[in-house]
Amino acid sequence: MTALASTGTPTGPAGRPFAMTRMTLLLHRPALYAWMGLSVVGAALLLWLYGPLTDAAITGWRQFLACGQSACSYDQNAILTYKTVSQYATYAMNLVPFLVAAWAGASLIGRELENGTAQLVWAQSVSPARWLAAKLAVPAALVTAGTSVLVLLHRMVWFKGRGKIDNAKPWAEESTFHANGTTTIAFALAGLAFGALAGIVLRRSLAALVVAVLCTVGIRFAVSLALPHLWPTVTTVTSLTHDGPKDLGLMVDSGLLTSSGARIANPFCGTSHSAMCRAEYDKLDAVSYYSDSHPFSHFWSLQLTATALVLALAGLAVLVSFRLLKRRTGASTVTATYKEPAA
């Protein structure tokens, strides 16, 4: 265990441009290689899915639909393979923010404060604010770049199969919605920001990992609840002679309209062609169905609004991290105690 005290003369990387960037990359090389590997494998998988797998699945569905009511052969394996690979790819995309949060809390910040390596850097004329800025900026750039490529490829895959593969997920399905847009990038950056905040607050790698992941889960859950209400809905009114409107996208609310325009709950009786249902609707004074929903044209409105909210939370977490670090390390002279990491 060694005690180090900073002096007034810069002895570390403070005077060299990009020194903290290089130091961050060197210190976290395993995480850098893992992220690069994950990005390359994910991109390769999505390109494979975009090319031969989607083409084969489209052909298989054409063969199946051409059969009509008669028995015939079609490429069922291609359809099932597409479904399996696309689902796992979508789930993997949705896991990225939680992986980033876990790493940020445990390794990026928490472990360095726990072992004393952060204090060692501060003792070498690198201010805590500059240290934290480099710790956040470098991973943020890499996470944004890698996640953006994966989101773009996933979106290309989804669009290629849209309307051509019957078992492709609809755009409003939650995991597909996020994997196809900027919210996945925002969640990843929020995971990074809250991981850093958890590390600074707790200064313990394992505890920071758990808290960072829980915070990211909480943000994702809150966005899921708020998403339908982030943009004005479109109201569709349909006749009682149908079971109600179909395939409207992201449903928000539905029910019955009375002759006075009041909204009431749908008893789910069925169409008014049934005498029993007609009597039920007459008793309720119902004249039509209504549905509040978001059509596909609202995709980017919902995406960008949700992204802005998540990035605002991430920015708030970063601001609190800097303020908290400044309060805890307010003195200009830093005394660091470094502990060798356990083998």
CSV table of C-alpha atoms in Angstrom, one decimal:
chain,number,residue,atom,x,y,z
A,1,MET,CA,0.0,0.0,0.0
A,2,THR,CA,1.5,3.3,-1.1
A,3,ALA,CA,0.6,6.8,-0.2
A,4,LEU,CA,1.0,9.4,-3.0
A,5,ALA,CA,0.5,13.1,-2.7
A,6,SER,CA,0.3,15.5,-5.6
A,7,THR,CA,2.5,18.5,-6.0
A,8,GLY,CA,2.1,21.8,-7.8
A,9,THR,CA,4.1,20.5,-10.9
A,10,PRO,CA,2.2,18.5,-13.5
A,11,THR,CA,3.8,15.0,-13.5
A,12,GLY,CA,1.2,12.9,-15.2
A,13,PRO,CA,-0.7,13.1,-18.4
A,14,ALA,CA,-2.3,16.4,-17.7
A,15,GLY,CA,-0.2,18.4,-20.1
A,16,ARG,CA,-0.4,16.0,-23.1
A,17,PRO,CA,-3.4,16.2,-25.5
A,18,PHE,CA,-5.6,13.1,-25.5
A,19,ALA,CA,-3.5,11.5,-22.8
A,20,MET,CA,-6.6,10.7,-20.7
A,21,THR,CA,-8.3,9.2,-23.7
A,22,ARG,CA,-5.4,6.9,-24.3
A,23,MET,CA,-5.2,6.0,-20.6
A,24,THR,CA,-8.9,5.1,-20.6
A,25,LEU,CA,-8.6,2.9,-23.6
A,26,LEU,CA,-5.5,1.1,-22.3
A,27,LEU,CA,-7.0,0.6,-18.8
A,28,HIS,CA,-10.2,-0.8,-20.2
A,29,ARG,CA,-8.8,-2.8,-23.1
A,30,PRO,CA,-10.8,-6.0,-22.2
A,31,ALA,CA,-14.0,-4.1,-22.3
A,32,LEU,CA,-13.0,-2.4,-25.5
A,33,TYR,CA,-12.2,-5.7,-27.2
A,34,ALA,CA,-15.4,-7.2,-25.9
A,35,TRP,CA,-17.5,-4.3,-27.2
A,36,MET,CA,-15.8,-4.4,-30.6
A,37,GLY,CA,-16.3,-8.2,-30.8
A,38,LEU,CA,-20.0,-7.8,-29.8
A,39,SER,CA,-20.5,-5.1,-32.4
A,40,VAL,CA,-18.8,-7.1,-35.2
A,41,VAL,CA,-20.6,-10.3,-34.4
A,42,GLY,CA,-23.9,-8.5,-34.1
A,43,ALA,CA,-23.4,-6.7,-37.4
A,44,ALA,CA,-22.4,-9.9,-39.1
A,45,LEU,CA,-25.5,-11.7,-37.8
A,46,LEU,CA,-27.8,-8.9,-38.9
A,47,LEU,CA,-26.2,-8.8,-42.4
A,48,TRP,CA,-26.7,-12.6,-42.6
A,49,LEU,CA,-30.3,-12.1,-41.5
A,50,TYR,CA,-30.7,-9.2,-44.0
A,51,GLY,CA,-29.4,-11.3,-46.9
A,52,PRO,CA,-30.0,-15.0,-47.3
A,53,LEU,CA,-32.2,-15.7,-44.3
A,54,THR,CA,-34.8,-13.0,-45.2
A,55,ASP,CA,-34.7,-13.9,-48.8
A,56,ALA,CA,-35.3,-17.6,-48.0
A,57,ALA,CA,-38.1,-16.7,-45.6
A,58,ILE,CA,-39.9,-14.5,-48.1
A,59,THR,CA,-39.7,-17.3,-50.7
A,60,GLY,CA,-41.1,-19.7,-48.1
A,61,TRP,CA,-44.0,-17.5,-47.3
A,62,ARG,CA,-44.8,-17.0,-51.0
A,63,GLN,CA,-44.8,-20.8,-51.4
A,64,PHE,CA,-47.1,-21.2,-48.4
A,65,LEU,CA,-49.6,-18.6,-49.4
A,66,ALA,CA,-49.7,-20.0,-53.0
A,67,CYS,CA,-50.9,-23.3,-51.6
A,68,GLY,CA,-54.3,-22.0,-50.6
A,69,GLN,CA,-56.4,-24.7,-49.0
A,70,SER,CA,-54.5,-27.5,-50.7
A,71,ALA,CA,-51.5,-29.4,-49.3
A,72,CYS,CA,-48.1,-28.5,-50.8
A,73,SER,CA,-44.5,-28.3,-49.9
A,74,TYR,CA,-42.9,-25.0,-48.8
A,75,ASP,CA,-39.6,-24.1,-47.1
A,76,GLN,CA,-40.8,-24.3,-43.5
A,77,ASN,CA,-37.2,-24.4,-42.2
A,78,ALA,CA,-36.4,-21.1,-43.7
A,79,ILE,CA,-39.4,-19.5,-42.1
A,80,LEU,CA,-38.6,-20.9,-38.7
A,81,THR,CA,-34.9,-20.0,-38.9
A,82,TYR,CA,-35.7,-16.4,-39.8
A,83,LYS,CA,-38.1,-16.2,-36.9
A,84,THR,CA,-35.6,-17.6,-34.4
A,85,VAL,CA,-32.6,-15.6,-35.5
A,86,SER,CA,-34.6,-12.3,-35.8
A,87,GLN,CA,-36.1,-12.8,-32.3
A,88,TYR,CA,-32.7,-13.5,-30.7
A,89,ALA,CA,-31.1,-10.6,-32.6
A,90,THR,CA,-33.9,-8.2,-31.3
A,91,TYR,CA,-33.5,-9.5,-27.7
A,92,ALA,CA,-29.7,-9.0,-27.9
A,93,MET,CA,-30.2,-5.4,-29.1
A,94,ASN,CA,-32.5,-4.7,-26.1
A,95,LEU,CA,-29.9,-6.2,-23.7
A,96,VAL,CA,-27.1,-3.8,-24.8
A,97,PRO,CA,-28.1,-0.9,-22.4
A,98,PHE,CA,-28.1,-3.2,-19.4
A,99,LEU,CA,-24.7,-4.6,-20.3
A,100,VAL,CA,-23.3,-1.0,-20.6
A,101,ALA,CA,-24.9,-0.1,-17.3
A,102,ALA,CA,-23.4,-3.1,-15.5
A,103,TRP,CA,-19.9,-2.4,-16.9
A,104,ALA,CA,-20.0,1.3,-16.2
A,105,GLY,CA,-21.0,0.8,-12.6
A,106,ALA,CA,-18.7,-2.1,-11.8
A,107,SER,CA,-15.6,-1.5,-13.9
A,108,LEU,CA,-15.5,2.0,-15.3
A,109,ILE,CA,-16.1,3.9,-12.1
A,110,GLY,CA,-16.9,1.7,-9.1
A,111,ARG,CA,-13.8,-0.5,-9.2
A,112,GLU,CA,-11.4,2.4,-9.7
A,113,LEU,CA,-12.7,4.2,-6.7
A,114,GLU,CA,-12.8,1.0,-4.7
A,115,ASN,CA,-9.2,0.1,-5.5
A,116,GLY,CA,-7.8,3.7,-5.3
A,117,THR,CA,-6.6,3.9,-9.0
A,118,ALA,CA,-8.8,7.0,-9.5
A,119,GLN,CA,-7.2,8.7,-6.6
A,120,LEU,CA,-3.8,7.8,-8.0
A,121,VAL,CA,-4.6,9.5,-11.2
A,122,TRP,CA,-5.8,12.6,-9.4
A,123,ALA,CA,-2.6,12.8,-7.5
A,124,GLN,CA,-0.7,13.1,-10.8
A,125,SER,CA,-2.2,16.5,-11.6
A,126,VAL,CA,-5.3,15.2,-13.4
A,127,SER,CA,-8.3,16.9,-11.9
A,128,PRO,CA,-11.3,14.7,-10.9
A,129,ALA,CA,-13.5,16.5,-13.3
A,130,ARG,CA,-11.2,15.9,-16.2
A,131,TRP,CA,-10.8,12.3,-15.2
A,132,LEU,CA,-14.6,11.8,-15.1
A,133,ALA,CA,-15.0,13.6,-18.4
A,134,ALA,CA,-12.6,11.2,-20.1
A,135,LYS,CA,-14.2,8.3,-18.4
A,136,LEU,CA,-17.6,9.2,-19.8
A,137,ALA,CA,-16.7,10.7,-23.2
A,138,VAL,CA,-14.6,7.8,-24.6
A,139,PRO,CA,-17.2,5.1,-23.8
A,140,ALA,CA,-20.1,7.3,-24.9
A,141,ALA,CA,-18.5,7.8,-28.3
A,142,LEU,CA,-17.8,4.0,-28.7
A,143,VAL,CA,-21.2,3.0,-27.4
A,144,THR,CA,-23.0,5.5,-29.7
A,145,ALA,CA,-21.1,4.4,-32.8
A,146,GLY,CA,-21.5,0.7,-32.2
A,147,THR,CA,-25.1,0.8,-31.2
A,148,SER,CA,-26.0,3.1,-34.1
A,149,VAL,CA,-24.7,0.6,-36.6
A,150,LEU,CA,-26.6,-2.2,-35.0
A,151,VAL,CA,-29.8,-0.2,-34.9
A,152,LEU,CA,-29.4,0.7,-38.6
A,153,LEU,CA,-28.9,-2.9,-39.6
A,154,HIS,CA,-31.8,-4.1,-37.5
A,155,ARG,CA,-34.0,-1.5,-39.1
A,156,MET,CA,-32.9,-2.6,-42.6
A,157,VAL,CA,-33.7,-6.3,-41.7
A,158,TRP,CA,-37.2,-5.4,-40.4
A,159,PHE,CA,-38.1,-3.2,-43.4
A,160,LYS,CA,-37.0,-5.9,-45.8
A,161,GLY,CA,-39.4,-8.4,-44.3
A,162,ARG,CA,-42.2,-6.0,-43.6
A,163,GLY,CA,-45.4,-7.2,-45.3
A,164,LYS,CA,-43.6,-10.1,-46.9
A,165,ILE,CA,-43.0,-12.4,-43.9
A,166,ASP,CA,-46.2,-13.1,-41.8
A,167,ASN,CA,-44.4,-14.1,-38.6
A,168,ALA,CA,-42.3,-10.9,-38.6
A,169,LYS,CA,-42.9,-8.8,-35.5
A,170,PRO,CA,-45.1,-5.7,-35.9
A,171,TRP,CA,-43.4,-2.3,-35.5
A,172,ALA,CA,-45.3,-1.5,-32.3
A,173,GLU,CA,-44.1,-4.6,-30.4
A,174,GLU,CA,-42.0,-3.2,-27.6
A,175,SER,CA,-38.6,-4.9,-28.2
A,176,THR,CA,-38.9,-4.4,-32.0
A,177,PHE,CA,-39.9,-0.7,-31.6
A,178,HIS,CA,-36.8,0.0,-29.5
A,179,ALA,CA,-34.4,-2.1,-31.6
A,180,ASN,CA,-35.5,-0.2,-34.7
A,181,GLY,CA,-34.8,3.3,-33.4
A,182,THR,CA,-32.8,5.8,-31.4
A,183,THR,CA,-34.2,4.8,-28.0
A,184,THR,CA,-31.8,1.9,-27.8
A,185,ILE,CA,-28.9,4.3,-28.2
A,186,ALA,CA,-30.4,6.6,-25.6
A,187,PHE,CA,-30.9,3.7,-23.1
A,188,ALA,CA,-27.3,2.7,-23.6
A,189,LEU,CA,-26.1,6.2,-22.8
A,190,ALA,CA,-28.4,6.4,-19.8
A,191,GLY,CA,-27.0,3.1,-18.6
A,192,LEU,CA,-23.5,4.6,-18.9
A,193,ALA,CA,-24.5,7.8,-17.1
A,194,PHE,CA,-26.3,6.0,-14.2
A,195,GLY,CA,-23.5,3.4,-14.0
A,196,ALA,CA,-21.1,6.3,-13.4
A,197,LEU,CA,-23.3,7.9,-10.9
A,198,ALA,CA,-23.8,4.6,-9.0
A,199,GLY,CA,-20.0,4.1,-8.9
A,200,ILE,CA,-19.4,7.6,-7.5
A,201,VAL,CA,-22.1,7.3,-4.9
A,202,LEU,CA,-21.4,3.7,-3.7
A,203,ARG,CA,-17.6,3.3,-4.5
A,204,ARG,CA,-18.1,-0.4,-4.6
A,205,SER,CA,-18.0,-2.3,-7.9
A,206,LEU,CA,-20.6,-5.0,-7.2
A,207,ALA,CA,-23.1,-2.7,-5.5
A,208,ALA,CA,-22.7,-0.1,-8.3
A,209,LEU,CA,-23.3,-2.8,-10.9
A,210,VAL,CA,-26.6,-3.9,-9.3
A,211,VAL,CA,-27.8,-0.3,-8.8
A,212,ALA,CA,-26.9,0.8,-12.3
A,213,VAL,CA,-28.7,-2.1,-13.9
A,214,LEU,CA,-31.8,-1.5,-11.7
A,215,CYS,CA,-31.8,2.2,-12.6
A,216,THR,CA,-31.7,1.3,-16.3
A,217,VAL,CA,-34.5,-1.2,-15.9
A,218,GLY,CA,-36.5,1.5,-14.1
A,219,ILE,CA,-35.9,4.0,-17.0
A,220,ARG,CA,-36.9,1.3,-19.5
A,221,PHE,CA,-40.1,0.5,-17.6
A,222,ALA,CA,-41.0,4.2,-17.1
A,223,VAL,CA,-40.6,4.8,-20.9
A,224,SER,CA,-42.8,1.8,-21.7
A,225,LEU,CA,-45.6,3.2,-19.5
A,226,ALA,CA,-45.2,6.7,-20.9
A,227,LEU,CA,-44.6,5.9,-24.5
A,228,PRO,CA,-48.3,5.7,-25.7
A,229,HIS,CA,-48.9,9.2,-24.2
A,230,LEU,CA,-45.9,11.0,-25.6
A,231,TRP,CA,-47.7,12.0,-28.8
A,232,PRO,CA,-51.3,12.8,-29.7
A,233,THR,CA,-53.2,9.7,-30.7
A,234,VAL,CA,-55.4,9.1,-33.8
A,235,THR,CA,-59.0,8.2,-33.0
A,236,THR,CA,-60.7,5.7,-35.3
A,237,VAL,CA,-64.5,5.2,-35.3
A,238,THR,CA,-66.0,2.0,-36.8
A,239,SER,CA,-69.4,0.5,-37.1
A,240,LEU,CA,-70.8,-2.0,-34.5
A,241,THR,CA,-71.4,-4.3,-37.4
A,242,HIS,CA,-67.7,-5.2,-37.1
A,243,ASP,CA,-65.7,-6.6,-34.2
A,244,GLY,CA,-63.7,-3.3,-34.1
A,245,PRO,CA,-60.8,-1.8,-36.0
A,246,LYS,CA,-57.8,-4.1,-36.6
A,247,ASP,CA,-54.1,-3.5,-37.0
A,248,LEU,CA,-54.0,0.1,-35.9
A,249,GLY,CA,-50.5,0.0,-34.6
A,250,LEU,CA,-49.8,1.0,-31.0
A,251,MET,CA,-53.2,0.8,-29.2
A,252,VAL,CA,-53.8,3.3,-26.4
A,253,ASP,CA,-57.5,3.1,-25.6
A,254,SER,CA,-60.6,1.6,-27.1
A,255,GLY,CA,-64.3,1.2,-26.2
A,256,LEU,CA,-67.8,2.2,-27.3
A,257,LEU,CA,-69.3,5.6,-28.2
A,258,THR,CA,-72.8,6.4,-27.2
A,259,SER,CA,-75.2,8.6,-29.2
A,260,SER,CA,-74.2,11.6,-27.1
A,261,GLY,CA,-70.5,11.0,-27.8
A,262,ALA,CA,-69.7,9.7,-24.4
A,263,ARG,CA,-67.1,6.9,-24.1
A,264,ILE,CA,-67.9,3.7,-22.3
A,265,ALA,CA,-66.3,0.3,-21.8
A,266,ASN,CA,-66.6,-2.3,-24.5
A,267,PRO,CA,-68.4,-5.4,-23.2
A,268,PHE,CA,-66.8,-7.5,-26.0
A,269,CYS,CA,-70.1,-9.0,-27.0
A,270,GLY,CA,-69.3,-9.2,-30.8
A,271,THR,CA,-71.0,-7.6,-33.8
A,272,SER,CA,-74.4,-6.1,-33.8
A,273,HIS,CA,-75.5,-8.8,-36.3
A,274,SER,CA,-76.1,-10.9,-33.2
A,275,ALA,CA,-79.6,-10.2,-31.8
A,276,MET,CA,-78.2,-10.6,-28.2
A,277,CYS,CA,-75.4,-8.1,-28.9
A,278,ARG,CA,-77.7,-5.7,-30.6
A,279,ALA,CA,-79.9,-5.7,-27.5
A,280,GLU,CA,-76.9,-5.2,-25.3
A,281,TYR,CA,-75.7,-2.2,-27.4
A,282,ASP,CA,-79.2,-0.7,-27.4
A,283,LYS,CA,-79.3,-0.9,-23.7
A,284,LEU,CA,-75.9,0.9,-23.5
A,285,ASP,CA,-77.0,3.4,-26.1
A,286,ALA,CA,-73.9,2.5,-28.0
A,287,VAL,CA,-73.6,3.5,-31.7
A,288,SER,CA,-70.0,2.7,-32.7
A,289,TYR,CA,-66.6,1.5,-31.6
A,290,TYR,CA,-63.7,3.9,-31.0
A,291,SER,CA,-60.0,3.3,-30.8
A,292,ASP,CA,-57.2,5.7,-29.9
A,293,SER,CA,-53.9,4.5,-31.4
A,294,HIS,CA,-50.6,5.5,-32.9
A,295,PRO,CA,-50.2,4.5,-36.6
A,296,PHE,CA,-46.9,3.7,-38.1
A,297,SER,CA,-46.5,7.3,-39.2
A,298,HIS,CA,-46.0,8.2,-35.5
A,299,PHE,CA,-43.0,6.0,-35.2
A,300,TRP,CA,-40.3,8.7,-35.3
A,301,SER,CA,-42.4,11.1,-33.3
A,302,LEU,CA,-42.6,8.6,-30.5
A,303,GLN,CA,-39.0,7.5,-30.9
A,304,LEU,CA,-37.5,11.0,-30.9
A,305,THR,CA,-39.7,12.2,-28.0
A,306,ALA,CA,-38.8,9.2,-25.9
A,307,THR,CA,-35.1,9.5,-26.9
A,308,ALA,CA,-35.1,13.2,-25.8
A,309,LEU,CA,-36.6,12.3,-22.4
A,310,VAL,CA,-34.1,9.5,-21.8
A,311,LEU,CA,-31.1,11.6,-22.8
A,312,ALA,CA,-32.4,14.4,-20.5
A,313,LEU,CA,-32.3,11.9,-17.6
A,314,ALA,CA,-28.8,10.7,-18.7
A,315,GLY,CA,-27.7,14.4,-18.8
A,316,LEU,CA,-29.1,14.9,-15.3
A,317,ALA,CA,-27.2,11.9,-14.0
A,318,VAL,CA,-24.0,13.2,-15.5
A,319,LEU,CA,-24.5,16.6,-14.0
A,320,VAL,CA,-25.1,15.1,-10.5
A,321,SER,CA,-22.0,12.9,-11.0
A,322,PHE,CA,-19.8,15.9,-11.6
A,323,ARG,CA,-21.3,17.9,-8.7
A,324,LEU,CA,-21.0,15.0,-6.3
A,325,LEU,CA,-17.4,14.3,-7.4
A,326,LYS,CA,-16.5,17.9,-7.0
A,327,ARG,CA,-18.0,18.0,-3.5
A,328,ARG,CA,-16.1,14.9,-2.4
A,329,THR,CA,-12.8,16.0,-3.9
A,330,GLY,CA,-13.0,19.7,-3.4
A,331,ALA,CA,-9.5,20.1,-2.1
A,332,SER,CA,-6.9,21.0,-4.8
A,333,THR,CA,-4.4,18.6,-3.2
A,334,VAL,CA,-5.3,15.0,-3.4
A,335,THR,CA,-3.8,12.2,-1.3
A,336,ALA,CA,-4.4,8.8,-2.9
A,337,THR,CA,-4.2,5.4,-1.3
A,338,TYR,CA,-3.8,2.7,-3.9
A,339,LYS,CA,-4.6,-0.9,-3.3
A,340,GLU,CA,-3.5,-3.7,-5.6
A,341,PRO,CA,-6.5,-5.4,-7.1
A,342,ALA,CA,-7.1,-8.8,-5.8
A,343,ALA,CA,-5.7,-11.6,-8.0
